[in-house]
């Protein structure tokens, strides 16, 4: 009965495709996306990482319908119920295994961030193990943050919405981007066991002052001295500003992958070799700001330069103002929109709110039926940022049992 289906919302282009798929799943509104890289002469249609994300959505939902045209330039998505790692959904011993293809050029946070948005509204806990030759735990040139920054800079923000129990992310095997700019055979497990009916209404209006800085310097298959050099350079910039600065050093061996020779015998090659630094600053009011600098796949960067670059990048993020950086602002606003029908307030920096990503999010939320944002200057006017007021839609978790 095709006539019983609601009319899908129509979008064009591949930009914000992941965001629109998440909003479609949360609200239950089907979408139709056309002209996906239709002008590209060599790689039209959906990319490999987008197809992999669609498979992940299919794994954690029940009843979703995904239709892709022959050329891959048109996508029709009808969302189902978010079931998580429920028995019978393909999970083995309560764990869903998602394999990322070797051709994936995005970091693992490309999959982790939307999955963390869906997890609080799931019918049962979500426990996903990301494996495969395409898993990259470090930050990427495409703008994906590292798995360390997700764990220390994003997941703690969920506590503001009353979502804090049984949430864990483990980096089982680190990997950087390979020389060809593709994944490095890492392994990450996300366990999200706190489901709610409606997120709490938040009021984050004071960024406070930075009280501590924490970080992780990691090296994969290279000398551990790279970590010490990055840490020393970063502390040289940060210690005069914040005395409570501690950066942990993580040294691991490079993962290996098998490649077939012409003669038929398999040979093992090291993949995911590299190093990088992740920093997170915490304020007196609980605001979190993060920065990531990974080594380039082609190499040639000095650890001292990377340490200083990451420290200055963190300071620049803090200087943008607001209570959350650009990497966390869409997550906060979407959770506020999904909450109860009350007014929540969030202070954002002008440079954060004025980005193309945030303007696109506001338009997408309006397309999905959410109320508009109310904006006003914070105190003092002109320097205190913008207070964004959001009225919750009250949709919440339709699969959560209500006593």
Coordinates of C-alpha atoms in Angstrom, one line a residue:
X1 CA 0.0 0.0 0.0
X2 CA 2.3 2.7 -1.3
X3 CA -0.3 5.4 -0.6
X4 CA -0.1 4.9 3.1
X5 CA 3.5 6.1 3.3
X6 CA 4.0 9.7 4.3
X7 CA 5.5 11.9 1.6
X8 CA 9.3 12.0 2.0
X9 CA 11.1 15.3 2.5
X10 CA 13.2 16.2 -0.4
X11 CA 16.9 17.3 -0.3
X12 CA 19.6 17.6 -2.9
X13 CA 23.4 17.1 -2.7
X14 CA 25.6 15.0 -0.4
X15 CA 26.4 17.7 2.1
X16 CA 24.9 17.0 5.6
X17 CA 23.7 13.7 4.3
X18 CA 24.6 12.0 7.6
X19 CA 22.9 14.7 9.6
X20 CA 19.7 14.4 7.6
X21 CA 19.7 10.6 8.0
X22 CA 20.0 10.9 11.8
X23 CA 17.1 13.5 11.9
X24 CA 15.0 11.3 9.7
X25 CA 15.6 8.3 12.1
X26 CA 14.8 10.4 15.2
X27 CA 11.6 12.0 13.9
X28 CA 10.4 9.1 11.7
X29 CA 10.1 11.3 8.6
X30 CA 11.3 9.6 5.3
X31 CA 13.6 11.6 3.1
X32 CA 14.6 11.5 -0.6
X33 CA 18.0 12.9 -1.5
X34 CA 18.8 13.5 -5.2
X35 CA 21.8 14.8 -7.2
X36 CA 24.3 13.1 -4.9
X37 CA 27.6 14.0 -6.6
X38 CA 25.8 13.9 -10.0
X39 CA 28.2 16.3 -11.5
X40 CA 31.3 14.2 -10.7
X41 CA 32.7 12.6 -13.9
X42 CA 34.6 9.9 -12.0
X43 CA 32.9 9.2 -8.7
X44 CA 29.2 10.0 -8.9
X45 CA 26.7 8.8 -6.3
X46 CA 27.2 7.7 -2.7
X47 CA 30.7 7.3 -1.4
X48 CA 31.9 4.1 0.4
X49 CA 31.7 5.7 3.8
X50 CA 28.2 6.8 3.2
X51 CA 27.1 3.4 2.1
X52 CA 28.8 1.9 5.2
X53 CA 26.8 4.4 7.4
X54 CA 23.6 3.3 5.8
X55 CA 24.4 -0.3 6.6
X56 CA 25.0 0.8 10.2
X57 CA 21.6 2.5 10.3
X58 CA 20.0 -0.7 9.0
X59 CA 21.7 -2.7 11.7
X60 CA 20.5 -0.6 14.7
X61 CA 17.0 -0.1 13.4
X62 CA 14.1 -2.4 12.6
X63 CA 11.9 -1.9 9.5
X64 CA 14.1 0.7 7.8
X65 CA 13.8 0.8 4.0
X66 CA 16.7 2.0 1.9
X67 CA 16.5 2.4 -1.8
X68 CA 19.4 3.6 -3.9
X69 CA 19.2 4.3 -7.7
X70 CA 21.4 2.4 -10.1
X71 CA 23.9 5.3 -10.4
X72 CA 23.8 5.9 -6.6
X73 CA 22.8 9.6 -7.1
X74 CA 19.3 9.2 -5.6
X75 CA 18.6 7.8 -2.1
X76 CA 15.2 7.1 -0.6
X77 CA 15.3 6.4 3.2
X78 CA 12.2 5.3 5.2
X79 CA 13.3 5.0 8.9
X80 CA 12.3 2.2 11.2
X81 CA 12.3 1.9 15.0
X82 CA 15.7 2.2 16.7
X83 CA 16.2 -1.2 18.3
X84 CA 19.9 -1.1 19.1
X85 CA 21.6 -4.4 19.9
X86 CA 18.4 -6.2 20.8
X87 CA 18.2 -10.0 20.5
X88 CA 17.3 -11.1 17.0
X89 CA 18.7 -7.9 15.4
X90 CA 21.9 -9.6 14.2
X91 CA 23.9 -9.0 17.4
X92 CA 26.1 -11.8 18.6
X93 CA 26.2 -12.0 22.4
X94 CA 24.7 -8.5 22.6
X95 CA 27.3 -7.0 20.3
X96 CA 26.7 -5.7 16.8
X97 CA 29.8 -6.1 14.6
X98 CA 30.1 -3.4 11.9
X99 CA 32.9 -3.8 9.4
X100 CA 34.2 -0.6 7.8
X101 CA 35.5 -1.1 4.2
X102 CA 39.1 -0.6 3.4
X103 CA 38.2 2.2 0.9
X104 CA 36.8 4.4 3.7
X105 CA 38.6 7.8 3.9
X106 CA 36.8 9.1 7.0
X107 CA 37.7 8.7 10.7
X108 CA 35.7 6.4 13.1
X109 CA 34.1 9.5 14.6
X110 CA 32.1 9.8 11.4
X111 CA 30.2 6.8 12.6
X112 CA 30.5 7.3 16.4
X113 CA 28.9 10.8 16.7
X114 CA 25.6 10.0 14.9
X115 CA 25.4 6.6 16.7
X116 CA 25.7 8.4 20.0
X117 CA 22.8 10.7 19.0
X118 CA 20.6 7.7 18.2
X119 CA 21.6 5.6 21.2
X120 CA 19.6 7.5 23.9
X121 CA 16.4 7.0 21.9
X122 CA 16.9 3.3 21.3
X123 CA 14.6 0.6 22.5
X124 CA 17.5 -1.4 24.0
X125 CA 21.2 -0.7 24.7
X126 CA 23.5 -0.2 21.8
X127 CA 26.8 -2.1 21.7
X128 CA 28.7 -1.9 18.5
X129 CA 32.2 -3.2 17.6
X130 CA 33.8 -1.3 14.7
X131 CA 36.3 -3.5 12.9
X132 CA 37.7 -3.8 9.4
X133 CA 40.5 -2.3 7.3
X134 CA 38.8 1.1 7.1
X135 CA 38.7 1.9 10.9
X136 CA 40.9 5.0 11.7
X137 CA 41.0 6.2 15.3
X138 CA 43.0 9.3 14.7
X139 CA 41.7 12.6 13.3
X140 CA 41.5 13.0 9.5
X141 CA 42.0 15.8 7.0
X142 CA 38.3 15.5 6.2
X143 CA 37.6 17.1 9.6
X144 CA 36.7 14.1 11.6
X145 CA 37.9 14.3 15.3
X146 CA 39.8 11.5 16.9
X147 CA 38.2 8.7 19.0
X148 CA 40.0 10.1 22.0
X149 CA 38.3 13.5 21.6
X150 CA 34.9 11.8 21.2
X151 CA 35.5 9.9 24.5
X152 CA 36.8 12.8 26.5
X153 CA 35.2 15.8 24.8
X154 CA 31.8 14.7 23.6
X155 CA 30.4 11.8 25.7
X156 CA 30.7 13.7 29.0
X157 CA 28.3 16.4 27.6
X158 CA 25.5 13.8 27.6
X159 CA 25.4 14.0 31.4
X160 CA 23.9 17.5 31.0
X161 CA 20.8 15.8 29.6
X162 CA 20.6 13.2 32.3
X163 CA 22.3 10.6 30.2
X164 CA 25.3 9.3 32.0
X165 CA 25.0 5.6 33.0
X166 CA 26.6 2.6 31.3
X167 CA 28.3 4.7 28.6
X168 CA 31.7 3.5 27.5
X169 CA 33.9 3.7 24.5
X170 CA 37.1 1.6 24.2
X171 CA 39.9 1.9 21.7
X172 CA 40.9 -1.7 21.3
X173 CA 43.4 -1.0 18.5
X174 CA 44.7 2.3 17.3
X175 CA 45.2 3.2 13.7
X176 CA 46.1 6.3 11.6
X177 CA 45.3 7.0 8.0
X178 CA 47.5 5.0 5.6
X179 CA 49.7 6.4 2.9
X180 CA 46.9 6.2 0.4
X181 CA 44.7 8.3 2.7
X182 CA 42.5 5.4 3.6
X183 CA 41.8 3.5 6.8
X184 CA 44.4 1.7 9.0
X185 CA 42.7 -1.4 10.4
X186 CA 41.8 -0.2 13.9
X187 CA 39.2 -1.4 16.3
X188 CA 36.8 0.5 18.5
X189 CA 33.8 -0.6 20.7
X190 CA 31.0 1.7 21.8
X191 CA 28.6 0.7 24.5
X192 CA 25.7 3.0 25.2
X193 CA 23.3 1.6 27.7
X194 CA 21.4 4.6 29.0
X195 CA 18.1 5.1 27.2
X196 CA 15.6 7.9 28.2
X197 CA 12.1 8.9 27.3
X198 CA 13.0 12.6 26.9
X199 CA 16.4 14.4 27.5
X200 CA 16.4 16.9 30.3
X201 CA 16.1 20.6 29.4
X202 CA 19.5 22.4 29.8
X203 CA 20.6 25.9 30.4
X204 CA 24.3 26.5 29.6
X205 CA 24.9 30.2 29.8
X206 CA 28.3 30.6 31.4
X207 CA 31.5 29.2 29.9
X208 CA 33.5 29.8 33.0
X209 CA 37.2 29.8 33.2
X210 CA 39.5 26.9 32.1
X211 CA 40.6 24.9 35.2
X212 CA 42.3 21.9 33.6
X213 CA 43.6 20.5 30.4
X214 CA 43.9 16.8 29.6
X215 CA 45.2 15.1 26.5
X216 CA 46.4 11.9 24.9
X217 CA 49.6 11.7 22.8
X218 CA 49.6 8.5 20.7
X219 CA 52.1 6.9 18.4
X220 CA 51.4 3.8 16.3
X221 CA 54.3 1.7 15.0
X222 CA 56.8 4.6 15.4
X223 CA 59.3 5.6 18.1
X224 CA 57.8 6.6 21.5
X225 CA 60.1 9.6 21.6
X226 CA 57.5 11.3 19.2
X227 CA 55.1 11.4 22.1
X228 CA 57.5 13.0 24.5
X229 CA 58.4 15.6 21.9
X230 CA 54.8 16.5 21.2
X231 CA 53.9 16.7 24.9
X232 CA 56.9 18.9 25.7
X233 CA 56.0 21.3 22.9
X234 CA 52.3 21.4 23.9
X235 CA 53.1 22.0 27.6
X236 CA 55.5 24.8 26.6
X237 CA 52.5 26.7 25.3
X238 CA 49.8 25.7 27.8
X239 CA 51.7 25.5 31.1
X240 CA 52.0 29.3 31.5
X241 CA 48.3 29.6 31.1
X242 CA 46.9 26.6 32.9
X243 CA 49.1 24.9 35.5
X244 CA 46.9 21.8 35.8
X245 CA 47.9 20.2 32.4
X246 CA 48.4 16.5 32.0
X247 CA 48.9 14.7 28.8
X248 CA 48.9 10.9 28.7
X249 CA 51.3 9.0 26.4
X250 CA 50.0 5.9 24.6
X251 CA 52.4 3.7 22.6
X252 CA 51.1 0.9 20.5
X253 CA 52.3 -1.4 17.7
X254 CA 50.9 -0.9 14.2
X255 CA 48.2 -3.3 13.1
X256 CA 48.9 -5.6 10.2
X257 CA 46.8 -6.7 7.2
X258 CA 47.3 -9.5 4.8
X259 CA 47.8 -8.9 1.1
X260 CA 47.9 -11.6 -1.6
X261 CA 51.0 -11.9 -3.8
X262 CA 50.9 -12.8 -7.5
X263 CA 52.2 -16.3 -6.5
X264 CA 49.3 -16.8 -4.2
X265 CA 51.1 -16.5 -0.8
X266 CA 49.8 -13.9 1.6
X267 CA 52.2 -11.3 3.0
X268 CA 51.5 -9.1 6.1
X269 CA 52.0 -5.4 5.9
X270 CA 51.9 -2.8 8.7
X271 CA 49.0 -0.3 8.3
X272 CA 47.9 2.7 10.3
X273 CA 51.4 3.9 11.2
X274 CA 51.5 7.4 12.6
X275 CA 51.2 9.6 15.6
X276 CA 49.1 12.5 16.9
X277 CA 47.8 14.5 19.8
X278 CA 44.3 15.1 21.3
X279 CA 43.7 17.9 23.9
X280 CA 40.6 18.7 25.9
X281 CA 40.1 21.7 28.1
X282 CA 37.5 21.8 30.9
X283 CA 36.1 25.0 32.5
X284 CA 34.9 25.7 36.0
X285 CA 31.3 25.3 34.7
X286 CA 31.9 22.0 32.9
X287 CA 32.3 23.3 29.4
X288 CA 34.6 21.2 27.2
X289 CA 36.8 22.3 24.3
X290 CA 38.8 19.9 22.2
X291 CA 41.6 20.0 19.5
X292 CA 43.2 17.3 17.4
X293 CA 46.3 17.2 15.3
X294 CA 47.3 13.9 13.5
X295 CA 50.4 13.2 11.5
X296 CA 50.0 13.5 7.7
X297 CA 49.7 10.2 5.8
X298 CA 52.7 11.2 3.7
X299 CA 54.8 12.1 6.7
X300 CA 57.3 14.9 7.0
X301 CA 55.9 16.7 10.1
X302 CA 58.0 17.3 13.2
X303 CA 56.4 16.3 16.6
X304 CA 57.4 19.6 18.1
X305 CA 55.4 21.5 15.4
X306 CA 52.4 19.2 15.9
X307 CA 52.4 19.7 19.7
X308 CA 52.5 23.5 19.3
X309 CA 49.9 23.4 16.6
X310 CA 47.5 21.4 18.7
X311 CA 48.0 23.7 21.7
X312 CA 47.3 26.8 19.6
X313 CA 44.3 25.1 18.0
X314 CA 42.9 24.4 21.5
X315 CA 43.4 28.1 22.5
X316 CA 41.7 29.3 19.3
X317 CA 38.7 27.0 20.0
X318 CA 38.4 28.5 23.5
X319 CA 38.7 32.0 22.1
X320 CA 35.7 31.5 19.9
X321 CA 33.6 31.6 23.0
X322 CA 30.4 29.9 24.0
X323 CA 29.9 26.8 26.2
X324 CA 30.6 24.2 23.5
X325 CA 32.8 24.2 20.4
X326 CA 31.6 23.7 16.8
X327 CA 32.3 20.0 17.0
X328 CA 29.7 19.6 19.8
X329 CA 27.2 22.3 19.0
X330 CA 25.0 20.3 16.5
X331 CA 24.8 17.4 19.0
X332 CA 23.7 19.7 21.8
X333 CA 21.1 21.5 19.7
X334 CA 19.6 18.2 18.3
X335 CA 19.3 16.8 21.8
X336 CA 17.6 20.0 23.0
X337 CA 15.2 19.8 20.1
X338 CA 14.3 16.2 20.9
X339 CA 13.6 17.1 24.6
X340 CA 10.4 18.0 26.4
X341 CA 8.3 21.0 25.3
X342 CA 10.3 23.5 27.4
X343 CA 12.7 26.2 26.5
X344 CA 16.4 25.3 26.8
X345 CA 19.2 27.8 26.4
X346 CA 22.7 27.4 25.1
X347 CA 25.5 30.0 24.7
X348 CA 27.4 29.8 21.5
X349 CA 30.2 31.9 20.1
X350 CA 29.5 34.1 17.1
X351 CA 32.1 32.4 15.0
X352 CA 30.5 29.0 15.8
X353 CA 26.8 30.0 15.2
X354 CA 27.7 31.8 11.9
X355 CA 29.2 28.8 10.2
X356 CA 27.7 27.1 7.2
X357 CA 27.3 23.9 9.3
X358 CA 25.1 25.6 11.9
X359 CA 23.0 27.5 9.5
X360 CA 22.4 24.3 7.5
X361 CA 21.4 22.5 10.8
X362 CA 18.8 25.2 11.5
X363 CA 17.3 24.8 8.1
X364 CA 17.2 21.0 8.3
X365 CA 15.5 21.1 11.7
X366 CA 12.9 23.4 10.3
X367 CA 12.3 21.0 7.4
X368 CA 11.7 18.2 9.9
X369 CA 9.1 20.2 11.8
X370 CA 11.1 21.6 14.7
X371 CA 10.5 25.1 16.0
X372 CA 12.8 27.9 15.1
X373 CA 15.6 29.2 17.3
X374 CA 15.4 32.4 19.3
X375 CA 18.7 34.4 19.3
X376 CA 19.8 37.2 21.6
X377 CA 23.0 38.8 22.6
X378 CA 24.6 37.6 25.7
X379 CA 26.1 39.9 28.3
X380 CA 28.1 41.9 27.6
X381 CA 26.6 42.7 24.2
X382 CA 29.0 42.1 21.3
X383 CA 31.5 40.1 23.2
X384 CA 29.6 37.5 25.2
X385 CA 28.4 35.4 22.2
X386 CA 24.8 34.5 21.3
X387 CA 22.2 32.8 23.5
X388 CA 20.3 30.2 21.4
X389 CA 16.8 29.4 22.9
X390 CA 15.3 26.1 21.7
X391 CA 11.8 24.8 22.4
X392 CA 11.8 21.0 22.6
X393 CA 9.5 19.0 20.2
X394 CA 8.6 16.4 22.8
X395 CA 9.1 13.5 20.4
X396 CA 11.7 11.7 22.5
X397 CA 12.0 8.0 22.5
X398 CA 9.0 6.3 20.9
X399 CA 10.3 2.9 21.8
X400 CA 10.9 3.6 25.4
X401 CA 8.4 1.9 27.8
X402 CA 6.5 4.4 29.9
X403 CA 5.4 3.1 33.4

